[in-house]
mmCIF file of C-alpha atoms in Angstrom:
data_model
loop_
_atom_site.group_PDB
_atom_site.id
_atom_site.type_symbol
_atom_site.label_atom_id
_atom_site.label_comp_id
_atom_site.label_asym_id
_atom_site.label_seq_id
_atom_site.Cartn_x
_atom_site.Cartn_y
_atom_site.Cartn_z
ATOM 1 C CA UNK F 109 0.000 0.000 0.000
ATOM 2 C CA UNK F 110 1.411 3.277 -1.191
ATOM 3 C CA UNK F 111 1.878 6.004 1.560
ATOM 4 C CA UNK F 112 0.138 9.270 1.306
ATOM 5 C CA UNK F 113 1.244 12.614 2.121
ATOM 6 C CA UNK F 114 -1.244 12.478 4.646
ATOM 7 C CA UNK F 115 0.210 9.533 6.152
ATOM 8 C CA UNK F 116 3.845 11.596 6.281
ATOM 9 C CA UNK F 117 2.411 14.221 7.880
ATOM 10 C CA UNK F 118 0.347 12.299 10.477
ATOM 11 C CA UNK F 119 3.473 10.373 11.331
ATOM 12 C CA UNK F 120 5.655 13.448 11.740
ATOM 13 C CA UNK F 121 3.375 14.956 14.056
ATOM 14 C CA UNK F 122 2.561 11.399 15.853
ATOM 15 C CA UNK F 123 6.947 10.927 16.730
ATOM 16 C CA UNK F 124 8.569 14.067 16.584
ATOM 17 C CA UNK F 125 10.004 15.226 19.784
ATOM 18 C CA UNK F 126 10.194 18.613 19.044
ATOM 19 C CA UNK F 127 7.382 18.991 17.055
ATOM 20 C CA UNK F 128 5.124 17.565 19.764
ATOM 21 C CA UNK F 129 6.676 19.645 22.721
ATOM 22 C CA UNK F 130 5.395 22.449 20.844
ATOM 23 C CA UNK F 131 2.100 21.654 19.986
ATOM 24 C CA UNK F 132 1.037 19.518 22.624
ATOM 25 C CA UNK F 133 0.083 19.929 26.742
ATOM 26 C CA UNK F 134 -1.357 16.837 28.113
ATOM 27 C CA UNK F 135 -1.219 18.012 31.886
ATOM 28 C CA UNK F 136 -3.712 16.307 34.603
ATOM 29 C CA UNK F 137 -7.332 15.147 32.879
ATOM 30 C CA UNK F 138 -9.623 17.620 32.539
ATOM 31 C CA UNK F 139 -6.958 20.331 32.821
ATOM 32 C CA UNK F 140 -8.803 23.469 31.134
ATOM 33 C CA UNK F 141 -5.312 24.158 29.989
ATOM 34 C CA UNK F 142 -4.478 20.978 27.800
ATOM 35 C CA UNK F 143 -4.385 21.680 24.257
ATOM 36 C CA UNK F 144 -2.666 19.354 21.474
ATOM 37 C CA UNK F 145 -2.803 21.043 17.846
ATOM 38 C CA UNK F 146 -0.823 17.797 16.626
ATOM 39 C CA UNK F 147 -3.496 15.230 16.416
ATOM 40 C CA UNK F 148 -4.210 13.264 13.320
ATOM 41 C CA UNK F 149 -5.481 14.426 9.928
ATOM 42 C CA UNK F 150 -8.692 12.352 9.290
ATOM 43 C CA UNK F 151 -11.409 12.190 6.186
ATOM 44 C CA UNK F 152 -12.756 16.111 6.464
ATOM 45 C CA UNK F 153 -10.848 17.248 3.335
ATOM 46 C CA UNK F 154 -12.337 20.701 3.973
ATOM 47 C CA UNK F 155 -11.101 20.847 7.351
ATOM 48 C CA UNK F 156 -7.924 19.231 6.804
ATOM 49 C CA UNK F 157 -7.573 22.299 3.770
ATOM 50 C CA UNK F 158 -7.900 24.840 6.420
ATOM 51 C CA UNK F 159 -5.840 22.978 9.220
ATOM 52 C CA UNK F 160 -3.005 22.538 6.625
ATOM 53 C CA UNK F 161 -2.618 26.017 5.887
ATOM 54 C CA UNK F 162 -2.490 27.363 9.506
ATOM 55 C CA UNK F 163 -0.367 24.893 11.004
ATOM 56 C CA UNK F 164 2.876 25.897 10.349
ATOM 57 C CA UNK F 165 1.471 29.447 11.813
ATOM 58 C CA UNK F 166 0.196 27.897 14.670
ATOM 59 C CA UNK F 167 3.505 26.153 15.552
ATOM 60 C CA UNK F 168 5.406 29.274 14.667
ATOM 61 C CA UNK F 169 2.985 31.011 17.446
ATOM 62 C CA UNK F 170 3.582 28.492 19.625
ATOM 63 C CA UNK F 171 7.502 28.109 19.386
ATOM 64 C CA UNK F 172 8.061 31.707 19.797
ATOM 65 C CA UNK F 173 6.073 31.898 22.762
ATOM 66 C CA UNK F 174 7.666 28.832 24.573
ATOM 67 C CA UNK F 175 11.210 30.372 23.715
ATOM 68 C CA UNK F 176 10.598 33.490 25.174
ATOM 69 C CA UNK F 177 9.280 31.534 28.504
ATOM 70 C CA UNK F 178 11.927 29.435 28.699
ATOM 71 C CA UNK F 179 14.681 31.407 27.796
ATOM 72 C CA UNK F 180 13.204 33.640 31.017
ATOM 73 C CA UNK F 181 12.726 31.033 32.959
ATOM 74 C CA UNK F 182 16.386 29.823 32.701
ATOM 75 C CA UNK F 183 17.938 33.329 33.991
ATOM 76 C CA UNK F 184 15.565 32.958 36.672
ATOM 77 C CA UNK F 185 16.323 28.952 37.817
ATOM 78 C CA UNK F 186 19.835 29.671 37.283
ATOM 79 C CA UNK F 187 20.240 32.524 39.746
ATOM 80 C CA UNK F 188 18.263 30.593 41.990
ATOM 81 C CA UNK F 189 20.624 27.209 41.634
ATOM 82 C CA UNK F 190 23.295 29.065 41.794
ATOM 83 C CA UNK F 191 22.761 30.954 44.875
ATOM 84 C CA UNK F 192 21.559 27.744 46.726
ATOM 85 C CA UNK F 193 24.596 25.901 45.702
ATOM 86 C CA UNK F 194 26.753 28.814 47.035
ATOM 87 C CA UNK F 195 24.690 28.288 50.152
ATOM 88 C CA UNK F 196 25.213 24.473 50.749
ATOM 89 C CA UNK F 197 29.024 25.729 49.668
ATOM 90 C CA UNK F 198 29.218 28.185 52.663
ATOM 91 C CA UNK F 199 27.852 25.131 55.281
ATOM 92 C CA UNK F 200 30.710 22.948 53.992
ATOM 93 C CA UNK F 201 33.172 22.511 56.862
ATOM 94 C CA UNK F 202 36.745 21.170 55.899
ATOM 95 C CA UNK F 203 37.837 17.737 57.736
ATOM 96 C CA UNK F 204 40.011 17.073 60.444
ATOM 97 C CA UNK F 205 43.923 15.998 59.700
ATOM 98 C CA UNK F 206 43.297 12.631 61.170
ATOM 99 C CA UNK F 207 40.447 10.710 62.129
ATOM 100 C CA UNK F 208 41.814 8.495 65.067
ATOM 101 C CA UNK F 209 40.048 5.497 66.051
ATOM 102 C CA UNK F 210 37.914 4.850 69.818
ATOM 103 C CA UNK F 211 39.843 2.287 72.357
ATOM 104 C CA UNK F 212 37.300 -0.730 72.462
ATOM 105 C CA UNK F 213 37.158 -2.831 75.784
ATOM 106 C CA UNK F 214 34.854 -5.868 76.997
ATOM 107 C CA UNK F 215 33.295 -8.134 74.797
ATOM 108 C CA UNK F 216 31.704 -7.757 71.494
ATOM 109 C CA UNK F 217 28.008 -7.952 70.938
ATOM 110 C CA UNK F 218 27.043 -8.885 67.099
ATOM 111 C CA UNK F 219 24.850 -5.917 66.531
ATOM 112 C CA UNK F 220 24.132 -6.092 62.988
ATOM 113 C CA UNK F 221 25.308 -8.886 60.321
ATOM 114 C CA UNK F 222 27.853 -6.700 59.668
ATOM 115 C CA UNK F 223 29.035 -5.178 62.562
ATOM 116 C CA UNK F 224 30.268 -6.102 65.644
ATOM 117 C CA UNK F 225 30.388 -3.266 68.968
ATOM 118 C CA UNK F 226 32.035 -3.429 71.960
ATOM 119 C CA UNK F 227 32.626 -0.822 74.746
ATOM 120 C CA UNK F 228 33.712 2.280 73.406
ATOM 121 C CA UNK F 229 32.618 1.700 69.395
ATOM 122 C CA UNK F 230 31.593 5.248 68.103
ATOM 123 C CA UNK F 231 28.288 4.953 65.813
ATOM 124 C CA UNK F 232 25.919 7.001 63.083
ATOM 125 C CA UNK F 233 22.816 6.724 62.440
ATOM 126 C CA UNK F 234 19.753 8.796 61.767
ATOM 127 C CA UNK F 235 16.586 8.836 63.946
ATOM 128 C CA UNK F 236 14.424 11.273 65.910
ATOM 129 C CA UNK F 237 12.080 10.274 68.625
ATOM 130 C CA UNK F 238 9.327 12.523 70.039
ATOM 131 C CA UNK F 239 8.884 11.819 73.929
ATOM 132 C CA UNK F 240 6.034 12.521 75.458
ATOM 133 C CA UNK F 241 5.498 11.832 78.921
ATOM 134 C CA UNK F 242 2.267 12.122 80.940
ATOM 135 C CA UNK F 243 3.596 15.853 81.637
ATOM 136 C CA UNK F 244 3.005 17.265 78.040
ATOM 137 C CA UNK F 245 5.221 20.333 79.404
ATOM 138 C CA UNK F 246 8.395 17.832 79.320
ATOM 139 C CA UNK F 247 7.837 16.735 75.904
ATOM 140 C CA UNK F 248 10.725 16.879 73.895
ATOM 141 C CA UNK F 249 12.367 15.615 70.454
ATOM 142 C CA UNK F 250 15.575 13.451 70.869
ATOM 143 C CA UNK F 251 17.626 12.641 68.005
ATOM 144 C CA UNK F 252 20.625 10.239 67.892
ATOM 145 C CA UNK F 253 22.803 10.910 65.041
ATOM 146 C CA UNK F 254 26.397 9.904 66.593
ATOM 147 C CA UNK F 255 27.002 7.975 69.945
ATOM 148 C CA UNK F 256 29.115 5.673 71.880
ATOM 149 C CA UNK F 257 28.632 2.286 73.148
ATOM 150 C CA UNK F 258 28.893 3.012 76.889
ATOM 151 C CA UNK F 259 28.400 -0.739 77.840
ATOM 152 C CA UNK F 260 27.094 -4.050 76.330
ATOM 153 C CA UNK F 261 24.585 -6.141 77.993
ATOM 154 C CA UNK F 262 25.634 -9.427 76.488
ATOM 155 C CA UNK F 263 23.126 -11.675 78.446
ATOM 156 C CA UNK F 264 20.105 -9.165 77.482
ATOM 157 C CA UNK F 265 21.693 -8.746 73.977
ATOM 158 C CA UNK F 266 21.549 -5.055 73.939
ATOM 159 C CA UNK F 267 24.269 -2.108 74.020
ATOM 160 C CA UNK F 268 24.053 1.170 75.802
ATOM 161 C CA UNK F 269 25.060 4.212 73.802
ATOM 162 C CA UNK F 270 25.123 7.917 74.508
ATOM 163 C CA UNK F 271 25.208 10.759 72.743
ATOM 164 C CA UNK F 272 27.432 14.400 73.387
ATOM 165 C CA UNK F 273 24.247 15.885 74.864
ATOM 166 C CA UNK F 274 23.712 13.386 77.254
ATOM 167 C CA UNK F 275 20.773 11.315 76.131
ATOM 168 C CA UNK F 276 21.320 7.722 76.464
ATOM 169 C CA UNK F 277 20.029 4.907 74.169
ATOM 170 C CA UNK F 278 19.627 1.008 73.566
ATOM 171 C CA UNK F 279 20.961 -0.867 70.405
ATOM 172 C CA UNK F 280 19.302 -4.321 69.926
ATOM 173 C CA UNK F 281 20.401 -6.783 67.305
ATOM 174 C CA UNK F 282 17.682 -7.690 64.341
ATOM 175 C CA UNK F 283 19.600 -10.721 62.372
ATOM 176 C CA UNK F 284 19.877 -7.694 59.623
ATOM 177 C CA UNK F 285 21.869 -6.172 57.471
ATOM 178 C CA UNK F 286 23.173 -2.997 58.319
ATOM 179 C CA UNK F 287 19.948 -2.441 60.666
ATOM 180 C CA UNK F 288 19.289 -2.677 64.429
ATOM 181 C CA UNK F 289 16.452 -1.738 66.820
ATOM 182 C CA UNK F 290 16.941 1.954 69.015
ATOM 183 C CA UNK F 291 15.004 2.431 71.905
ATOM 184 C CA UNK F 292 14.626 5.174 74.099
ATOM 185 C CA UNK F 293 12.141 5.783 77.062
ATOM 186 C CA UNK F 294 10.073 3.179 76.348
ATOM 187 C CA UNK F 295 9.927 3.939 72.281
ATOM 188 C CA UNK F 296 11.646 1.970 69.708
ATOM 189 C CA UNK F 297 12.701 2.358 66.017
ATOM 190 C CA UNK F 298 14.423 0.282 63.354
ATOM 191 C CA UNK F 299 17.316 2.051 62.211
ATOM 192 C CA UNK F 300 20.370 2.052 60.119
ATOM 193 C CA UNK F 301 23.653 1.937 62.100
ATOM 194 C CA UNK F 302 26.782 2.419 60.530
ATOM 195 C CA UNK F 303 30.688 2.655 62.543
ATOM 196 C CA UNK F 304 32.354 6.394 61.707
ATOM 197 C CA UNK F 305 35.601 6.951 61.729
ATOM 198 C CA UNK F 306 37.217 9.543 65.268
ATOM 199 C CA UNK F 307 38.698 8.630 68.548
ATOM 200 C CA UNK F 308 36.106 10.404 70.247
ATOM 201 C CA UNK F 309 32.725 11.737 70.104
ATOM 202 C CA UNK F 310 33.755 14.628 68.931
ATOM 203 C CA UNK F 311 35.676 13.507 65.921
ATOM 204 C CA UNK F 312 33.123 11.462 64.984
ATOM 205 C CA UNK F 313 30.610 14.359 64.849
ATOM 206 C CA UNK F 314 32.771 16.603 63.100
ATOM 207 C CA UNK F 315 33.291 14.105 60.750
ATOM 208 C CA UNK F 316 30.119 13.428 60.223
ATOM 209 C CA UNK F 317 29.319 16.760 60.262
ATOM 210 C CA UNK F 318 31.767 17.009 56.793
ATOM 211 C CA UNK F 319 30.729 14.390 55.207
ATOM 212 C CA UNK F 320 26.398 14.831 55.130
ATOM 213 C CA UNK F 321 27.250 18.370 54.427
ATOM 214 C CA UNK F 322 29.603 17.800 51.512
ATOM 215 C CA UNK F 323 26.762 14.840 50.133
ATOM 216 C CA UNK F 324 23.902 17.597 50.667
ATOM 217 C CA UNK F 325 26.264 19.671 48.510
ATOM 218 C CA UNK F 326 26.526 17.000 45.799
ATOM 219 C CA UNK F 327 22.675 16.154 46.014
ATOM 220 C CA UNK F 328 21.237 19.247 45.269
ATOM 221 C CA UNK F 329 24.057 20.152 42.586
ATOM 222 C CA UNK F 330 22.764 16.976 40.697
ATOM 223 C CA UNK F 331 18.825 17.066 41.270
ATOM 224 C CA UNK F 332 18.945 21.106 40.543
ATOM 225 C CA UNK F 333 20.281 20.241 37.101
ATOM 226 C CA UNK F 334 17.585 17.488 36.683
ATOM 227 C CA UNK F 335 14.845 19.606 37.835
ATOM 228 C CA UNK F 336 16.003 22.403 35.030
ATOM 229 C CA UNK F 337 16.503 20.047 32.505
ATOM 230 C CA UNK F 338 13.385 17.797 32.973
ATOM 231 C CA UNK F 339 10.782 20.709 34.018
ATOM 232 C CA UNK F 340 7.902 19.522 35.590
ATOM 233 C CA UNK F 341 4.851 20.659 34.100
ATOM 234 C CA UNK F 342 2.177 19.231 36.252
ATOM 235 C CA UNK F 343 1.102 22.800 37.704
ATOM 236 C CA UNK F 344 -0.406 25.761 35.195
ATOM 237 C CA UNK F 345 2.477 27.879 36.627
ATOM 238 C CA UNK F 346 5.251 26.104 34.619
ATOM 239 C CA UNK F 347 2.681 24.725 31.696
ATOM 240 C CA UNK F 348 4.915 26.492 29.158
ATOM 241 C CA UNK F 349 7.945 24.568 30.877
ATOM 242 C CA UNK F 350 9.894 22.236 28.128
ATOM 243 C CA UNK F 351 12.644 19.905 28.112
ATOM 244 C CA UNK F 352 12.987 19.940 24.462
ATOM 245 C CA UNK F 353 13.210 24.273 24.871
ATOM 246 C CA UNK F 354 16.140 23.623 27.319
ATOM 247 C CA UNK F 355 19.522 23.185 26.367
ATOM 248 C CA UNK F 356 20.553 19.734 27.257
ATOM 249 C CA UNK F 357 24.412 18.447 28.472
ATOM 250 C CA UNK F 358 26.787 15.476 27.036
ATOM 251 C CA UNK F 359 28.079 14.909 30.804
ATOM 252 C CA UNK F 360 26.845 15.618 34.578
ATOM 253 C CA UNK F 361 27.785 19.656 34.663
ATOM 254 C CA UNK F 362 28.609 19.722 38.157
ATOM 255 C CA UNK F 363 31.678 17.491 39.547
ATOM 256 C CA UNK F 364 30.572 17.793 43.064
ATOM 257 C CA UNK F 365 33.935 19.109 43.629
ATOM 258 C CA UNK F 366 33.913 22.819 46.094
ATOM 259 C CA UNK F 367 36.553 24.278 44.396
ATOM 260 C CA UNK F 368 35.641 23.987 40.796
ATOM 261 C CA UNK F 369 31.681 24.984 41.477
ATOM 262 C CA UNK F 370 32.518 28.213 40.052
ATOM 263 C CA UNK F 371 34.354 27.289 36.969
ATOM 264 C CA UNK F 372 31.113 24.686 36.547
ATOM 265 C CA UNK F 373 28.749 27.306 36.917
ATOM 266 C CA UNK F 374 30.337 29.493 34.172
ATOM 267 C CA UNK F 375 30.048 26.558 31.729
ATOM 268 C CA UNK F 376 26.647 26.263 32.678
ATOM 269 C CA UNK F 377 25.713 29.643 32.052
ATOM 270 C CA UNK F 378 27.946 29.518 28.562
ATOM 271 C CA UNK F 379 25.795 26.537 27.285
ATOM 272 C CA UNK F 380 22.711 28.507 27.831
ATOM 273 C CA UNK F 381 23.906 31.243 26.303
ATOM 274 C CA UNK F 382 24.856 29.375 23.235
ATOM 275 C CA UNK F 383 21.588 27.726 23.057
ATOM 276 C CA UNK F 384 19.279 30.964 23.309
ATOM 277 C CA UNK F 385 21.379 33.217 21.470
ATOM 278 C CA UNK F 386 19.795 35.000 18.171
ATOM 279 C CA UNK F 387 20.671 32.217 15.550
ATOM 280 C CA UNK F 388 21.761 29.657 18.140
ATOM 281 C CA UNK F 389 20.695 25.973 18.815
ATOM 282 C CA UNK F 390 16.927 26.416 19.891
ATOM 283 C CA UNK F 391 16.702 28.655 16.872
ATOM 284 C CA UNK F 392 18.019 26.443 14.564
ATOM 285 C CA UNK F 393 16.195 23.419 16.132
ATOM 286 C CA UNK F 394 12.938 25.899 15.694
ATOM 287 C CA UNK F 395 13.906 26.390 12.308
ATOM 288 C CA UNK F 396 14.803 22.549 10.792
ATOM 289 C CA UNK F 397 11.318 21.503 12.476
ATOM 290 C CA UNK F 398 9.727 24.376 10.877
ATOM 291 C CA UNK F 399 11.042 23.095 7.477
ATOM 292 C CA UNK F 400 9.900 19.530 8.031
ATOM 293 C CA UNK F 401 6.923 20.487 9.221
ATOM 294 C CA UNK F 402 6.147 22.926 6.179
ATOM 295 C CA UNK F 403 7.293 20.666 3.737
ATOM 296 C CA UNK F 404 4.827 17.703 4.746
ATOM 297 C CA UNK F 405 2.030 20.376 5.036
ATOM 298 C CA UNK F 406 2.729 21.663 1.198
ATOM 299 C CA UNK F 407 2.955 17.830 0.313
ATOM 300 C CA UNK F 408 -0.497 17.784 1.375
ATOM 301 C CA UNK F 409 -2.132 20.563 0.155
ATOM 302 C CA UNK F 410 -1.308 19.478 -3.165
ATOM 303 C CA UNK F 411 -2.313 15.905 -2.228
ATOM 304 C CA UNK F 412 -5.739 17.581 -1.438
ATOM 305 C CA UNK F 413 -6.307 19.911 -4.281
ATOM 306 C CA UNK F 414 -5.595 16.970 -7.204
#
């Protein structure tokens, strides 16, 4: 069966990227603001004659009116990701010299599957407990993020561990991986545990301290760049958002690396610039789709008017 002009031009609008970013917003159901100017040419010839000559107007409209957004919208996220990236920069703290290493005594209790603790063994781990006693005045949030094993129950199977500020916890073994079971006043969570490197509490925090800092850094550095590149555009705020409108990169932008954040940023802000300028790669990429688009369209207006 011989393909029709009609069929080329329902199949470039059906698969290309571009072309569909630009004439197409499928937010939630309903959404008052959906619209899709790419759907199929059927059997109306009239129609089709009239569709087929506004189209590449329509798209034209359309493109120029997504550029402008996004082309604002970039100077705007950018300033924004940059100034919370200097931000998580600032809280960066630089490490100790040396990390030493706790002196252990008394036996060892097998706390995790992994991990054995004895007397002394310096901890992380990440949990928050809200106490509240029959006193509602004395309520209070406890966290234990770092502590040390003050003693280990071996005949109870549990470990005591306490924290800088004082507040003292249990560590019971679960048969797991990496996991154990923290109680305090009379309240119990499964949580990770994990050993951290310093002699003594202190080391340990401050290393700790460095090193969710620093991974904070390199988290938001990563998903700020996925969040600009991959707009969402499930709200009608950012409904003009588009991934295909935003310059993409061949390799992660950001090293995670402090000292070169600035020299990152710049070729951040250089991309951009090459893709928005007058004559630059969202113009061109405007332009070839443009072409394609306008050449399948004359294809079938002549198809039609045989």
């Amino acid at each position: 069966m011989q393909t029709t002009a009609r069929d080329t031009l329902n199949h470039l609008l059906a698969t290309d990227p571009f072309l569909r970013e630009t004439l197409v917003l499928n937010q939630e159901p309903h959404n008052p603001n959906n619209y899709d100017e790419a759907y199929a040419f059927e059997d109306d010839a009239s129609e089709n004659l009239s569709r087929a000559k506004s189209l590449l107007a329509t798209y034209n409209r359309y493109a120029k009116k997504l550029r402008k957004h996004n082309l604002t919208a970039t100077k705007i996220v950018l300033k924004a990701l940059k100034d919370q990236a200097y931000a998580h920069k600032d809280r960066l703290i630089d490490p100790l010299p040396h990390y030493g290493a706790p002196t252990l005594t008394g036996e060892p209790l097998q706390l995790t599957s992994t991990l054995q603790v004895q007397a002394g063994s310096i901890l992380q781990s990440s949990a928050c407990f809200w106490i509240r006693p029959n006193d509602l005045a004395q309520a209070r949030i406890v966290k234990f993020v770092v502590g040390q094993v003050e003693a280990v129950n071996l005949a109870e199977g549990y470990a005591t561990v306490r924290t800088s500020d004082g507040e003292r916890f249990t560590l019971q073994p679960l048969g797991r991986t990496d996991t154990a079971l923290l109680g305090c006043d009379g309240q119990s969570l499964e949580v990770p545990i994990l050993p951290i490197a310093g002699a003594t509490l202190e080391e340990a925090e401050h290393k700790h301290a460095h090193d969710t800092r620093l991974q904070a850094f390199i988290d938001y550095l990563q998903t700020s760049v996925e969040k600009y590149t991959h707009p969402s555009v499930s709200s009608m705020y950012y409904s003009h958002a588009r991934a295909q409108y935003r310059p993409t990169f061949d390799h992660a932008p950001f090293s995670g690396n402090p000292e070169t954040l600035e020299e990152e940023y710049a070729h951040v802000e250089s991309v951009c610039t090459d893709f928005y300028r007058d004559g630059g790669l969202l113009d061109q990429l405007i332009d070839t789709t443009g072409q394609k688009l306008d050449a399948a369209l004359k294809a079938y207006r002549q198809e039609l008017q045989r």
